[in-house]
Amino acid sequence: MKKITIAIDGHSSCGKSTMAKDLARELGYVYIDTGAMYRAVTLYAIKAGLIDGQNVDVDALRAQMDKVNVGFKFNEETGRPDTYLNGERVEDRIRTMEVSSKVSLIAAIDFVRSAMVALQQEMGKGGGVVMDGRDIGTTVFPNAELKVFVTASAEVRAQRRYDELTAKGEKCNLQEILENVQERDRIDSTRAVSPLRKADDAVVLDNSNMTIPEQKQWLMELAKSKIS
Ligand code: DC
């Protein structure tokens, strides 16, 4: 059976990664969460004191970029890859509100994007990958055999994120999360470098009113039709 490249792009907090991870596992493909990579760079910048409010010390980050080592290691226990920053497992720390509220700033920087895109192309060059992000079908793998663009209303996405954070015991506020979702959409879609947009040949999935098993089945059928 041929090993294809599957690009899953779309808005933040719309369940892309859950779908993409499940699909990768079912197909025996490698799953790559590119948002986690931008989040890891953001965590680096926070720890290095390079972000003050909404301002990033871009020159200092550029000078330190070769010290930012982002990668994944498969976690046998969860059956999913964990994100590492300079050898340290950061899977949980990159999902906090602190990182979420700064990541769009970092993901809009051209040299950060070119470094991450090069890494993503290297990781996925053999095919047999499910890569989720914002620009996979447009920039990273414009020739991917299957491209899906996932979306849902901002309110539904904020509620899902709220439920996820609350389940982890993090204190949060729904209105604040909704504003964060809307602000990230705005920054992601209007940035100069690789803005979030649907590739012309991507299939759209609006999952506002779908359950996770429904989405999973929809995606699995679509992928199988491309592979066989
Ligand atoms: O998917 P996520 O919410 O973990 O992504 C975090 C941020 O990174 C989000 O603001 C969009 C950005 N991102 C990006 O610009 N390009 C990607 N390929 C993946 C994520």
Coordinates of C-alpha atoms and ligand atoms in Angstrom, one line a residue:
M1 CA 0.0 0.0 0.0
K2 CA 1.4 3.4 -0.9
K3 CA 2.4 5.8 1.9
I4 CA 0.9 9.2 1.3
T5 CA 1.3 12.6 2.9
I6 CA -1.7 13.9 4.7
A7 CA -2.0 17.6 5.5
I8 CA -4.5 18.7 8.2
D9 CA -4.8 22.4 8.4
G10 CA -7.4 24.7 10.0
H11 CA -8.3 27.0 12.9
S12 CA -7.0 26.6 16.4
S13 CA -8.9 24.4 18.9
C14 CA -11.1 22.7 16.4
G15 CA -10.0 19.2 17.2
K16 CA -7.5 18.9 14.4
S17 CA -4.8 17.2 16.5
T18 CA -7.2 14.6 18.0
M19 CA -8.4 13.6 14.5
A20 CA -4.9 13.7 13.0
K21 CA -3.4 11.6 15.9
D22 CA -6.1 9.0 15.6
L23 CA -5.8 8.8 11.9
A24 CA -2.0 8.4 12.1
R25 CA -2.3 5.6 14.6
E26 CA -4.9 3.7 12.5
L27 CA -2.8 4.0 9.3
G28 CA 0.5 3.3 11.1
Y29 CA 1.8 6.7 10.0
V30 CA 3.9 9.2 11.9
Y31 CA 2.0 12.1 13.4
I32 CA 3.6 15.5 13.5
D33 CA 2.0 18.4 15.5
T34 CA 3.5 21.5 13.9
G35 CA 1.7 23.8 16.4
A36 CA 3.6 22.1 19.2
M37 CA 6.8 23.2 17.4
Y38 CA 5.8 26.8 17.4
R39 CA 4.7 26.4 21.0
A40 CA 8.1 25.0 22.0
V41 CA 9.9 28.0 20.4
T42 CA 7.5 30.3 22.3
L43 CA 8.3 28.5 25.6
Y44 CA 12.0 29.0 24.8
A45 CA 11.4 32.7 24.2
I46 CA 9.5 33.1 27.5
K47 CA 12.1 31.2 29.5
A48 CA 14.9 33.3 27.9
G49 CA 13.0 36.5 28.8
L50 CA 12.6 37.5 25.2
I51 CA 8.9 38.3 25.4
D52 CA 7.6 41.4 27.2
G53 CA 3.8 41.7 27.1
Q54 CA 3.1 41.5 23.3
N55 CA 6.6 42.5 22.3
V56 CA 9.2 39.9 21.2
D57 CA 12.9 40.7 21.2
V58 CA 13.2 39.5 17.6
D59 CA 16.9 40.3 17.2
A60 CA 17.9 38.3 20.3
L61 CA 15.7 35.4 19.2
R62 CA 17.3 35.4 15.8
A63 CA 20.7 35.3 17.4
Q64 CA 19.7 32.4 19.6
M65 CA 17.7 30.4 17.0
D66 CA 20.4 27.8 16.5
K67 CA 20.2 27.0 20.3
V68 CA 16.5 26.1 19.9
N69 CA 16.3 22.4 19.4
V70 CA 12.7 21.2 18.9
G71 CA 11.8 17.6 18.3
F72 CA 9.5 14.7 19.2
K73 CA 10.0 11.4 20.9
F74 CA 7.4 8.6 20.8
N75 CA 5.8 7.9 24.2
E76 CA 5.2 4.2 24.5
E77 CA 2.8 4.7 27.3
T78 CA 0.4 7.1 25.5
G79 CA 1.2 5.8 22.0
R80 CA 1.7 9.4 20.9
P81 CA 4.7 11.6 20.3
D82 CA 5.8 14.0 23.0
T83 CA 7.4 17.4 22.3
Y84 CA 10.9 18.1 23.4
L85 CA 12.7 21.4 23.7
N86 CA 16.5 21.2 24.1
G87 CA 16.3 17.6 25.4
E88 CA 13.5 18.4 27.9
R89 CA 10.0 17.0 27.7
V90 CA 7.7 20.1 27.4
E91 CA 4.5 18.4 26.3
D92 CA 2.4 19.9 29.1
R93 CA 4.1 23.3 29.5
I94 CA 3.6 24.2 25.9
R95 CA -0.2 23.8 26.3
T96 CA -0.7 26.4 29.1
M97 CA -2.5 29.7 28.6
E98 CA 0.7 31.5 29.0
V99 CA 2.2 29.9 25.9
S100 CA -1.2 30.0 24.0
S101 CA -1.4 33.7 24.5
K102 CA 2.1 34.4 23.0
V103 CA 2.4 31.7 20.4
S104 CA 0.9 33.7 17.5
L105 CA 3.5 36.4 17.9
I106 CA 6.3 33.8 17.6
A107 CA 4.6 31.9 14.7
A108 CA 4.4 35.2 12.7
I109 CA 8.2 35.6 12.6
D110 CA 9.8 34.8 9.3
F111 CA 13.0 33.1 10.5
V112 CA 11.1 31.0 13.0
R113 CA 8.8 29.8 10.3
S114 CA 11.5 29.0 7.8
A115 CA 13.4 27.0 10.5
M116 CA 10.3 25.1 11.4
V117 CA 9.1 24.5 7.8
A118 CA 12.6 23.1 6.9
L119 CA 12.4 20.7 9.9
Q120 CA 8.9 19.6 9.0
Q121 CA 9.8 18.9 5.4
E122 CA 12.8 16.8 6.6
M123 CA 10.5 14.9 9.1
G124 CA 7.9 14.2 6.4
K125 CA 10.1 13.6 3.4
G126 CA 9.5 9.9 3.2
G127 CA 5.7 10.1 3.2
G128 CA 3.6 8.1 5.6
V129 CA 2.9 11.2 7.7
V130 CA -0.1 13.0 9.1
M131 CA 1.0 16.6 9.7
D132 CA -1.3 19.1 11.4
G133 CA -0.9 22.8 11.3
R134 CA -1.9 25.9 9.4
D135 CA 0.2 26.0 6.3
I136 CA 0.9 22.3 5.6
G137 CA -1.2 22.0 2.5
T138 CA -0.1 25.5 1.2
T139 CA 3.6 25.8 2.1
V140 CA 5.1 22.7 3.8
F141 CA 3.7 20.0 1.5
P142 CA 1.9 21.7 -1.3
N143 CA 1.9 18.4 -3.2
A144 CA 0.3 16.4 -0.3
E145 CA -2.0 13.7 -1.7
L146 CA -4.7 14.5 0.9
K147 CA -5.4 18.0 2.3
V148 CA -8.1 18.6 4.8
F149 CA -9.1 22.1 6.1
V150 CA -10.9 21.8 9.5
T151 CA -13.0 24.5 11.0
A152 CA -15.7 25.1 13.6
S153 CA -17.3 28.3 15.1
A154 CA -15.2 30.3 17.5
E155 CA -17.7 29.7 20.3
V156 CA -17.6 25.9 19.9
R157 CA -13.8 25.9 19.8
A158 CA -13.6 28.1 22.9
Q159 CA -15.9 25.7 24.8
R160 CA -13.8 22.7 23.8
R161 CA -10.6 24.4 24.9
Y162 CA -12.3 25.4 28.2
D163 CA -13.4 21.8 28.8
E164 CA -9.9 20.5 28.0
L165 CA -8.2 22.9 30.4
T166 CA -10.7 22.4 33.2
A167 CA -10.3 18.7 32.9
K168 CA -6.6 19.2 33.4
G169 CA -7.4 21.2 36.6
E170 CA -6.3 24.5 35.1
K171 CA -8.4 27.5 36.2
C172 CA -9.8 29.4 33.3
N173 CA -12.4 31.7 32.0
L174 CA -14.6 31.0 29.0
Q175 CA -14.8 34.6 27.8
E176 CA -11.0 35.0 28.0
I177 CA -10.6 31.8 26.0
L178 CA -13.0 32.9 23.4
E179 CA -11.1 36.2 23.0
N180 CA -7.9 34.2 22.8
V181 CA -9.3 32.0 20.1
Q182 CA -10.6 35.0 18.1
E183 CA -7.4 36.9 18.5
R184 CA -5.3 33.9 17.3
D185 CA -7.6 33.5 14.3
R186 CA -7.0 37.1 13.5
I187 CA -3.3 37.0 13.8
D188 CA -2.9 33.7 12.1
S189 CA -5.0 34.7 9.1
T190 CA -3.6 38.2 8.6
R191 CA 0.1 37.6 9.2
A192 CA 2.5 38.4 6.3
V193 CA 4.3 35.1 6.2
S194 CA 2.3 31.9 5.4
P195 CA -1.1 33.1 6.6
L196 CA -3.7 30.6 7.5
R197 CA -5.7 29.9 4.4
K198 CA -7.3 26.9 2.8
A199 CA -5.4 25.3 0.0
D200 CA -7.4 25.3 -3.2
D201 CA -7.4 21.6 -3.4
A202 CA -8.2 21.0 0.3
V203 CA -11.4 19.3 1.5
V204 CA -13.3 21.4 4.1
L205 CA -14.6 19.9 7.3
D206 CA -16.8 22.1 9.6
N207 CA -17.1 19.9 12.7
S208 CA -19.1 22.4 14.8
N209 CA -21.9 19.8 15.1
M210 CA -20.0 16.6 14.8
T211 CA -18.8 14.2 17.5
I212 CA -15.2 12.9 17.7
P213 CA -16.2 9.4 16.4
E214 CA -18.1 11.0 13.5
Q215 CA -15.1 13.1 12.5
K216 CA -12.8 10.1 12.9
Q217 CA -14.9 8.0 10.6
W218 CA -15.3 10.7 8.0
L219 CA -11.5 11.3 7.9
M220 CA -10.7 7.6 7.8
E221 CA -12.9 6.9 4.9
L222 CA -11.5 9.9 3.0
A223 CA -7.9 8.7 3.7
K224 CA -8.6 5.2 2.6
S225 CA -10.1 6.4 -0.7
K226 CA -6.8 8.2 -1.4
I227 CA -4.5 5.4 -0.4
S228 CA -6.2 2.4 -2.2
Ligands
DC1 O1 -2.4 24.2 16.6 P1 -1.9 25.0 17.8 O2 -3.0 25.8 18.4 O3 -1.1 24.2 18.8 O4 -0.9 26.1 17.1 C1 -0.3 27.0 17.9 C2 0.0 28.3 17.2 O5 1.0 28.1 16.2 C3 -1.2 28.9 16.5 O6 -1.3 30.3 16.9 C4 -0.9 28.9 15.0 C5 0.5 28.6 14.9 N1 0.8 27.6 13.9 C6 1.3 28.1 12.7 O7 1.4 29.3 12.5 N2 1.6 27.2 11.7 C7 1.5 25.9 11.9 N3 1.9 25.1 10.9 C8 1.0 25.4 13.1 C9 0.7 26.3 14.1

